[in-house]
Amino acid sequence: MSYIFSFHSPVEAFFGFDSIEKIKELMAPYKTIGIVSGRTSLEATGMKAFLEAELADRSLHFFSEVEENPSINTIIRGGAFMRSARCEAVIAVGGGSPLDAAKSIAVFATNNDSFYELLAKKDMPNKPLPVLAVPTTCGTGSEMNAYSIITDAEKTDKINFSKPCMFPKWAVLDPGLLKTLNERTLLATVFDAFTHSMEGLISLRANPFSDMCAMTSMELILATLSAVEDLKDERALVNFMYASSLAGTVILHTGTTLLHSLGYYLTNNKKIHHGTANAMLLPCFMEMLREKGVQKFNVIPSLFEKHRFDINLWLERLGAEPLSSVLTMDEKPVMAAYALSKPNMKSTPFEADADYVVKKLV
Ligand SMILES: [Fe+2]
């Protein structure tokens, strides 16, 4: 690893129980505010009533139509919605999908070009609206980076629409918002965070700062999973949220690797939750890292052993199916070719062809 590196993390983040109370102060300069969310989490978490009470003297415009794995169409509609309401700022509430969508919606609110026109440009013609990210899951880490993963439904493909101007301006990380998640969703998002940190650690783009964040995040997740009976214990929720945000900072620097691009195939084609897909792929990806002799991987089995972490028991608790029961023999080469074609391979610390990946997908 090179000790010549840079890191950049411009998000002003506020952490802790009741940190949502900071929202009123952060939104003080704005009279007209757009709120981006999925269809249910805003009400389920109590955030709708909270925002309506805290920001009662503002004009609030709710765009609560973000689906899981948001499509190009959704973000274009969201941008037009913000533009016609003349919103000055965006509050994003929810998991990875609403947070990722909000970052793109903030771009399309001020830019009227087509998705692929803007994707091809490095800088946006007009500055996006400022975004305040309020995560209600603990996996995406989206609040800490500029990534916005958007689905092209026609091409069954996931595209990272990410520009330097797309960092949220603020993040409010309130572990109390995780209380309404069901255990499986909570666990799936925790696995997503774990894979962000693990992939970040072994990424070709890793640096000493990202390694420090990755190690802390993985230790915290494994120690918490092995120590608590109730995953929704307050101490566990604090640890999961912190670990997830650290992991979001990790992938900001390192990107994700082959595991994530394989996972995209399962989400695009089998409708498996992103975090669950990553968890299902963890054992075979770890086997690839071991077999390919990736040196930095050696720390992972040691961490599992230290925390008596049995991945198979957790996959069962997550309700994850074995890869062999969700993929036919004909699908495996298609999945491998798709994953190998994604930019994630630039960060993956080994070379592989489709035959090799197919053999490991067991
Ligand atoms: Fe992820």
Tab-separated table of C-alpha atoms and ligand atoms in Angstrom:
chain	number	residue	atom	x	y	z
A	1	MET	CA	0.000	0.000	0.000
A	2	SER	CA	1.200	3.470	-0.879
A	3	TYR	CA	1.553	6.105	1.827
A	4	ILE	CA	1.228	8.776	-0.859
A	5	PHE	CA	-2.515	9.387	-0.894
A	6	SER	CA	-5.278	11.918	-0.435
A	7	PHE	CA	-8.612	11.798	1.279
A	8	HIS	CA	-11.594	14.047	1.050
A	9	SER	CA	-14.728	13.890	3.156
A	10	PRO	CA	-16.692	17.118	2.941
A	11	VAL	CA	-19.952	16.006	4.651
A	12	GLU	CA	-20.743	17.782	7.903
A	13	ALA	CA	-22.125	14.927	9.990
A	14	PHE	CA	-23.993	15.040	13.306
A	15	PHE	CA	-24.103	11.786	15.227
A	16	GLY	CA	-26.119	10.533	18.189
A	17	PHE	CA	-29.582	9.898	19.603
A	18	ASP	CA	-31.850	12.907	18.982
A	19	SER	CA	-29.432	14.411	16.457
A	20	ILE	CA	-32.490	14.866	14.182
A	21	GLU	CA	-33.202	17.929	16.310
A	22	LYS	CA	-30.346	19.594	14.408
A	23	ILE	CA	-32.443	19.605	11.202
A	24	LYS	CA	-34.339	22.810	12.067
A	25	GLU	CA	-31.103	24.767	12.541
A	26	LEU	CA	-29.531	23.361	9.363
A	27	MET	CA	-32.606	24.232	7.297
A	28	ALA	CA	-32.890	27.768	8.729
A	29	PRO	CA	-31.816	29.506	5.492
A	30	TYR	CA	-34.404	27.732	3.313
A	31	LYS	CA	-38.070	28.596	2.924
A	32	THR	CA	-39.052	25.919	0.389
A	33	ILE	CA	-37.765	22.415	1.032
A	34	GLY	CA	-38.203	19.161	-0.911
A	35	ILE	CA	-38.298	15.893	1.015
A	36	VAL	CA	-37.255	12.714	-0.793
A	37	SER	CA	-38.193	9.330	0.656
A	38	GLY	CA	-39.536	5.881	-0.122
A	39	ARG	CA	-43.234	5.130	0.141
A	40	THR	CA	-43.339	4.011	3.779
A	41	SER	CA	-40.273	4.891	5.877
A	42	LEU	CA	-41.152	8.560	6.342
A	43	GLU	CA	-44.326	7.677	8.233
A	44	ALA	CA	-43.010	4.451	9.830
A	45	THR	CA	-40.090	6.268	11.462
A	46	GLY	CA	-42.221	9.210	12.567
A	47	MET	CA	-40.071	11.536	10.445
A	48	LYS	CA	-43.019	12.969	8.511
A	49	ALA	CA	-44.749	14.241	11.659
A	50	PHE	CA	-41.395	15.382	13.047
A	51	LEU	CA	-40.504	17.423	9.938
A	52	GLU	CA	-44.000	18.917	9.683
A	53	ALA	CA	-43.769	20.060	13.299
A	54	GLU	CA	-40.143	21.266	13.233
A	55	LEU	CA	-40.455	23.028	9.880
A	56	ALA	CA	-44.071	24.182	10.232
A	57	ASP	CA	-43.223	27.689	9.033
A	58	ARG	CA	-41.701	26.433	5.725
A	59	SER	CA	-43.196	25.232	2.514
A	60	LEU	CA	-42.546	21.462	2.446
A	61	HIS	CA	-42.900	19.368	-0.725
A	62	PHE	CA	-42.871	15.600	-0.311
A	63	PHE	CA	-41.609	13.362	-3.118
A	64	SER	CA	-42.271	9.956	-1.520
A	65	GLU	CA	-42.076	7.831	-4.642
A	66	VAL	CA	-38.570	6.397	-4.519
A	67	GLU	CA	-38.731	2.654	-5.102
A	68	GLU	CA	-36.099	0.117	-4.042
A	69	ASN	CA	-33.296	0.422	-6.621
A	70	PRO	CA	-34.460	3.798	-7.996
A	71	SER	CA	-34.833	4.098	-11.746
A	72	ILE	CA	-33.683	6.837	-14.109
A	73	ASN	CA	-37.340	7.708	-14.623
A	74	THR	CA	-37.853	8.288	-10.881
A	75	ILE	CA	-34.951	10.675	-10.528
A	76	ILE	CA	-35.972	12.638	-13.637
A	77	ARG	CA	-39.509	12.950	-12.217
A	78	GLY	CA	-38.110	13.879	-8.807
A	79	GLY	CA	-35.929	16.595	-10.345
A	80	ALA	CA	-38.898	18.058	-12.240
A	81	PHE	CA	-40.966	17.940	-9.026
A	82	MET	CA	-38.327	19.938	-7.112
A	83	ARG	CA	-37.958	22.405	-9.973
A	84	SER	CA	-41.674	23.099	-10.295
A	85	ALA	CA	-42.015	23.542	-6.507
A	86	ARG	CA	-38.970	25.889	-6.572
A	87	CYS	CA	-37.294	23.951	-3.762
A	88	GLU	CA	-34.115	25.483	-2.350
A	89	ALA	CA	-32.855	22.398	-0.473
A	90	VAL	CA	-33.539	18.661	-0.248
A	91	ILE	CA	-33.916	16.501	2.843
A	92	ALA	CA	-33.377	12.800	2.025
A	93	VAL	CA	-34.888	10.324	4.488
A	94	GLY	CA	-34.550	6.547	4.259
A	95	GLY	CA	-32.180	3.783	3.257
A	96	GLY	CA	-29.757	3.634	0.348
A	97	SER	CA	-32.391	4.018	-2.347
A	98	PRO	CA	-33.918	7.357	-1.212
A	99	LEU	CA	-30.504	8.750	-0.233
A	100	ASP	CA	-28.911	7.795	-3.560
A	101	ALA	CA	-31.968	9.042	-5.456
A	102	ALA	CA	-32.013	12.368	-3.579
A	103	LYS	CA	-28.434	13.156	-4.615
A	104	SER	CA	-29.378	12.700	-8.282
A	105	ILE	CA	-32.740	14.448	-7.854
A	106	ALA	CA	-30.851	17.458	-6.432
A	107	VAL	CA	-28.846	17.509	-9.687
A	108	PHE	CA	-31.879	17.175	-11.957
A	109	ALA	CA	-33.692	19.884	-9.981
A	110	THR	CA	-31.260	22.438	-11.379
A	111	ASN	CA	-30.267	20.768	-14.667
A	112	ASN	CA	-32.733	19.916	-17.412
A	113	ASP	CA	-30.449	17.682	-19.522
A	114	SER	CA	-30.982	13.961	-20.162
A	115	PHE	CA	-29.596	11.364	-17.736
A	116	TYR	CA	-26.933	10.049	-20.124
A	117	GLU	CA	-25.897	13.570	-21.184
A	118	LEU	CA	-25.172	14.479	-17.564
A	119	LEU	CA	-23.601	11.078	-16.833
A	120	ALA	CA	-20.983	11.787	-19.510
A	121	LYS	CA	-20.027	15.154	-17.951
A	122	LYS	CA	-17.596	15.506	-15.069
A	123	ASP	CA	-19.070	18.717	-13.704
A	124	MET	CA	-22.748	19.624	-13.768
A	125	PRO	CA	-23.717	22.791	-15.712
A	126	ASN	CA	-25.656	24.063	-12.662
A	127	LYS	CA	-24.894	23.438	-8.997
A	128	PRO	CA	-27.244	20.842	-7.411
A	129	LEU	CA	-29.547	21.767	-4.522
A	130	PRO	CA	-27.946	21.212	-1.094
A	131	VAL	CA	-28.869	17.816	0.381
A	132	LEU	CA	-29.339	16.902	4.031
A	133	ALA	CA	-29.149	13.083	4.370
A	134	VAL	CA	-31.012	11.343	7.187
A	135	PRO	CA	-30.370	7.590	6.992
A	136	THR	CA	-32.955	5.250	8.525
A	137	THR	CA	-30.929	2.087	7.835
A	138	CYS	CA	-27.354	1.228	8.741
A	139	GLY	CA	-25.806	-0.191	5.594
A	140	THR	CA	-25.597	2.159	2.703
A	141	GLY	CA	-23.209	4.793	4.029
A	142	SER	CA	-24.641	6.891	1.196
A	143	GLU	CA	-24.837	9.887	3.528
A	144	MET	CA	-21.023	10.041	3.575
A	145	ASN	CA	-20.240	9.826	-0.124
A	146	ALA	CA	-21.195	11.178	-3.553
A	147	TYR	CA	-22.398	7.857	-4.982
A	148	SER	CA	-25.851	7.581	-6.454
A	149	ILE	CA	-26.623	4.087	-7.767
A	150	ILE	CA	-29.411	4.350	-10.322
A	151	THR	CA	-31.093	1.490	-12.195
A	152	ASP	CA	-31.568	1.580	-15.951
A	153	ALA	CA	-34.641	-0.650	-16.007
A	154	GLU	CA	-34.524	-1.111	-19.800
A	155	LYS	CA	-30.942	-2.388	-19.765
A	156	THR	CA	-31.322	-4.223	-16.410
A	157	ASP	CA	-28.208	-2.393	-15.287
A	158	LYS	CA	-27.042	-0.372	-12.312
A	159	ILE	CA	-25.179	2.848	-12.998
A	160	ASN	CA	-23.135	4.865	-10.547
A	161	PHE	CA	-24.176	8.446	-11.238
A	162	SER	CA	-21.589	10.152	-9.094
A	163	LYS	CA	-20.054	13.590	-9.481
A	164	PRO	CA	-17.774	15.586	-7.176
A	165	CYS	CA	-20.594	18.088	-6.536
A	166	MET	CA	-22.968	15.374	-5.278
A	167	PHE	CA	-21.856	14.944	-1.675
A	168	PRO	CA	-24.634	15.650	0.821
A	169	LYS	CA	-23.892	18.957	2.529
A	170	TRP	CA	-24.956	17.504	5.896
A	171	ALA	CA	-25.776	14.116	7.424
A	172	VAL	CA	-27.797	13.559	10.569
A	173	LEU	CA	-27.045	10.116	12.003
A	174	ASP	CA	-29.623	9.321	14.647
A	175	PRO	CA	-29.528	5.654	15.768
A	176	GLY	CA	-33.057	6.073	17.165
A	177	LEU	CA	-34.340	5.980	13.564
A	178	LEU	CA	-33.224	2.341	13.263
A	179	LYS	CA	-35.709	1.175	15.911
A	180	THR	CA	-38.557	0.642	13.446
A	181	LEU	CA	-36.574	-1.628	11.093
A	182	ASN	CA	-37.453	-5.316	11.165
A	183	GLU	CA	-34.601	-7.606	12.191
A	184	ARG	CA	-33.951	-9.015	8.710
A	185	THR	CA	-33.720	-5.600	7.046
A	186	LEU	CA	-31.489	-4.344	9.846
A	187	LEU	CA	-29.214	-7.360	9.431
A	188	ALA	CA	-29.161	-7.110	5.625
A	189	THR	CA	-28.044	-3.485	5.853
A	190	VAL	CA	-25.395	-4.395	8.454
A	191	PHE	CA	-24.019	-6.986	6.001
A	192	ASP	CA	-23.958	-4.332	3.272
A	193	ALA	CA	-21.860	-2.123	5.568
A	194	PHE	CA	-19.566	-5.043	6.405
A	195	THR	CA	-18.940	-5.784	2.715
A	196	HIS	CA	-18.229	-2.088	2.047
A	197	SER	CA	-15.486	-2.194	4.663
A	198	MET	CA	-14.113	-5.593	3.672
A	199	GLU	CA	-14.038	-4.739	-0.032
A	200	GLY	CA	-12.550	-1.348	0.852
A	201	LEU	CA	-9.767	-3.019	2.817
A	202	ILE	CA	-8.712	-5.299	-0.047
A	203	SER	CA	-9.394	-2.695	-2.779
A	204	LEU	CA	-6.523	-1.635	-5.013
A	205	ARG	CA	-7.525	1.947	-4.169
A	206	ALA	CA	-7.218	1.500	-0.378
A	207	ASN	CA	-5.140	3.982	1.587
A	208	PRO	CA	-4.082	4.126	5.253
A	209	PHE	CA	-7.051	6.337	6.163
A	210	SER	CA	-9.618	4.068	4.498
A	211	ASP	CA	-7.970	1.006	6.077
A	212	MET	CA	-8.313	2.554	9.529
A	213	CYS	CA	-12.018	3.242	8.942
A	214	ALA	CA	-12.545	-0.251	7.444
A	215	MET	CA	-10.894	-2.071	10.343
A	216	THR	CA	-12.829	-0.107	12.972
A	217	SER	CA	-16.077	-0.665	11.122
A	218	MET	CA	-15.579	-4.444	10.681
A	219	GLU	CA	-14.454	-4.934	14.299
A	220	LEU	CA	-17.447	-2.997	15.561
A	221	ILE	CA	-19.923	-4.986	13.448
A	222	LEU	CA	-18.511	-8.417	14.329
A	223	ALA	CA	-18.072	-7.589	18.024
A	224	THR	CA	-21.630	-6.269	18.229
A	225	LEU	CA	-23.197	-9.190	16.376
A	226	SER	CA	-21.423	-11.657	18.639
A	227	ALA	CA	-22.190	-9.769	21.864
A	228	VAL	CA	-25.864	-8.826	21.662
A	229	GLU	CA	-28.956	-11.041	21.786
A	230	ASP	CA	-31.295	-8.321	20.604
A	231	LEU	CA	-30.009	-6.603	17.464
A	232	LYS	CA	-32.176	-3.609	18.304
A	233	ASP	CA	-30.549	-3.020	21.656
A	234	GLU	CA	-29.629	0.706	21.789
A	235	ARG	CA	-25.923	-0.025	22.100
A	236	ALA	CA	-26.094	-2.235	19.007
A	237	LEU	CA	-27.946	0.418	16.995
A	238	VAL	CA	-25.305	3.040	17.843
A	239	ASN	CA	-22.523	0.671	16.783
A	240	PHE	CA	-24.244	-0.367	13.556
A	241	MET	CA	-24.943	3.206	12.513
A	242	TYR	CA	-21.414	4.360	13.255
A	243	ALA	CA	-19.903	1.327	11.488
A	244	SER	CA	-22.115	1.933	8.461
A	245	SER	CA	-21.078	5.580	8.145
A	246	LEU	CA	-17.416	4.647	8.496
A	247	ALA	CA	-17.927	2.070	5.748
A	248	GLY	CA	-19.532	4.755	3.572
A	249	THR	CA	-16.380	6.836	4.038
A	250	VAL	CA	-14.275	3.782	3.131
A	251	ILE	CA	-15.942	3.214	-0.250
A	252	LEU	CA	-15.803	6.912	-1.004
A	253	HIS	CA	-12.035	6.346	-1.273
A	254	THR	CA	-11.802	2.738	-2.422
A	255	GLY	CA	-14.940	1.986	-4.455
A	256	THR	CA	-16.457	-1.464	-4.188
A	257	THR	CA	-15.160	-4.583	-5.908
A	258	LEU	CA	-16.300	-7.733	-7.688
A	259	LEU	CA	-18.518	-8.798	-4.763
A	260	HIS	CA	-20.752	-5.764	-5.225
A	261	SER	CA	-21.006	-6.128	-9.013
A	262	LEU	CA	-21.987	-9.794	-8.572
A	263	GLY	CA	-24.545	-8.643	-6.016
A	264	TYR	CA	-25.998	-6.136	-8.501
A	265	TYR	CA	-26.888	-9.055	-10.782
A	266	LEU	CA	-28.809	-10.786	-7.972
A	267	THR	CA	-30.668	-7.573	-7.159
A	268	ASN	CA	-31.399	-6.664	-10.795
A	269	ASN	CA	-32.491	-10.115	-11.896
A	270	LYS	CA	-33.647	-11.934	-8.750
A	271	LYS	CA	-34.973	-8.961	-6.790
A	272	ILE	CA	-32.853	-9.895	-3.779
A	273	HIS	CA	-32.201	-7.090	-1.249
A	274	HIS	CA	-28.815	-5.480	-1.923
A	275	GLY	CA	-27.433	-6.301	1.538
A	276	THR	CA	-28.749	-9.860	1.471
A	277	ALA	CA	-27.228	-10.383	-1.996
A	278	ASN	CA	-23.837	-9.225	-0.711
A	279	ALA	CA	-24.113	-11.494	2.327
A	280	MET	CA	-24.943	-14.499	0.117
A	281	LEU	CA	-21.816	-13.806	-1.956
A	282	LEU	CA	-19.506	-13.250	1.003
A	283	PRO	CA	-18.355	-16.900	1.441
A	284	CYS	CA	-17.487	-17.428	-2.240
A	285	PHE	CA	-15.801	-14.030	-2.565
A	286	MET	CA	-13.724	-14.758	0.536
A	287	GLU	CA	-12.705	-18.054	-1.064
A	288	MET	CA	-11.580	-16.148	-4.198
A	289	LEU	CA	-9.485	-13.780	-2.074
A	290	ARG	CA	-7.937	-16.699	-0.210
A	291	GLU	CA	-7.210	-18.704	-3.344
A	292	LYS	CA	-5.783	-15.717	-5.210
A	293	GLY	CA	-3.434	-15.049	-2.304
A	294	VAL	CA	-4.619	-11.499	-1.576
A	295	GLN	CA	-2.434	-10.672	1.386
A	296	LYS	CA	-4.647	-8.115	3.093
A	297	PHE	CA	-7.459	-10.669	3.167
A	298	ASN	CA	-5.650	-12.640	5.903
A	299	VAL	CA	-6.992	-10.310	8.551
A	300	ILE	CA	-10.617	-11.298	7.809
A	301	PRO	CA	-10.562	-14.959	8.937
A	302	SER	CA	-8.654	-13.807	12.042
A	303	LEU	CA	-11.409	-11.288	12.796
A	304	PHE	CA	-14.089	-13.963	12.324
A	305	GLU	CA	-12.215	-16.246	14.707
A	306	LYS	CA	-11.620	-13.519	17.284
A	307	HIS	CA	-15.335	-12.748	17.442
A	308	ARG	CA	-16.488	-16.381	16.993
A	309	PHE	CA	-18.398	-15.244	13.930
A	310	ASP	CA	-20.031	-18.098	12.012
A	311	ILE	CA	-21.135	-16.669	8.658
A	312	ASN	CA	-23.438	-19.627	7.930
A	313	LEU	CA	-25.442	-19.103	11.129
A	314	TRP	CA	-25.921	-15.451	10.254
A	315	LEU	CA	-26.939	-16.225	6.676
A	316	GLU	CA	-29.606	-18.487	8.148
A	317	ARG	CA	-30.813	-15.756	10.514
A	318	LEU	CA	-30.917	-13.395	7.546
A	319	GLY	CA	-33.095	-15.859	5.630
A	320	ALA	CA	-30.579	-15.907	2.764
A	321	GLU	CA	-30.928	-18.732	0.273
A	322	PRO	CA	-27.871	-20.621	-0.999
A	323	LEU	CA	-26.596	-19.328	-4.356
A	324	SER	CA	-27.168	-22.779	-5.845
A	325	SER	CA	-30.904	-22.506	-5.285
A	326	VAL	CA	-31.332	-19.040	-6.819
A	327	LEU	CA	-29.029	-19.434	-9.853
A	328	THR	CA	-29.342	-21.962	-12.665
A	329	MET	CA	-26.207	-23.292	-14.373
A	330	ASP	CA	-27.053	-21.175	-17.439
A	331	GLU	CA	-27.334	-17.984	-15.415
A	332	LYS	CA	-23.932	-18.211	-13.729
A	333	PRO	CA	-21.865	-17.319	-16.851
A	334	VAL	CA	-24.228	-14.417	-17.587
A	335	MET	CA	-23.860	-13.154	-14.016
A	336	ALA	CA	-20.061	-13.538	-14.141
A	337	ALA	CA	-19.767	-11.708	-17.485
A	338	TYR	CA	-21.995	-8.875	-16.203
A	339	ALA	CA	-19.996	-8.463	-12.976
A	340	LEU	CA	-16.628	-8.581	-14.739
A	341	SER	CA	-17.740	-5.853	-17.165
A	342	LYS	CA	-18.460	-3.346	-14.374
A	343	PRO	CA	-15.924	-0.680	-13.274
A	344	ASN	CA	-15.688	-2.492	-9.914
A	345	MET	CA	-12.958	-4.691	-11.420
A	346	LYS	CA	-10.635	-1.668	-11.387
A	347	SER	CA	-10.603	-1.906	-7.575
A	348	THR	CA	-10.582	-5.721	-7.352
A	349	PRO	CA	-7.150	-6.976	-6.286
A	350	PHE	CA	-7.014	-10.021	-8.570
A	351	GLU	CA	-7.650	-10.908	-12.174
A	352	ALA	CA	-10.395	-13.344	-13.013
A	353	ASP	CA	-12.217	-14.616	-16.068
A	354	ALA	CA	-15.823	-15.763	-16.313
A	355	ASP	CA	-14.918	-19.480	-16.031
A	356	TYR	CA	-13.138	-18.872	-12.744
A	357	VAL	CA	-15.994	-16.822	-11.278
A	358	VAL	CA	-18.581	-19.407	-12.372
A	359	LYS	CA	-16.642	-22.172	-10.601
A	360	LYS	CA	-16.636	-20.149	-7.389
A	361	LEU	CA	-20.361	-19.306	-7.438
A	362	VAL	CA	-21.385	-22.167	-5.172
B	1	FE	FE	-23.542	-1.727	-0.934
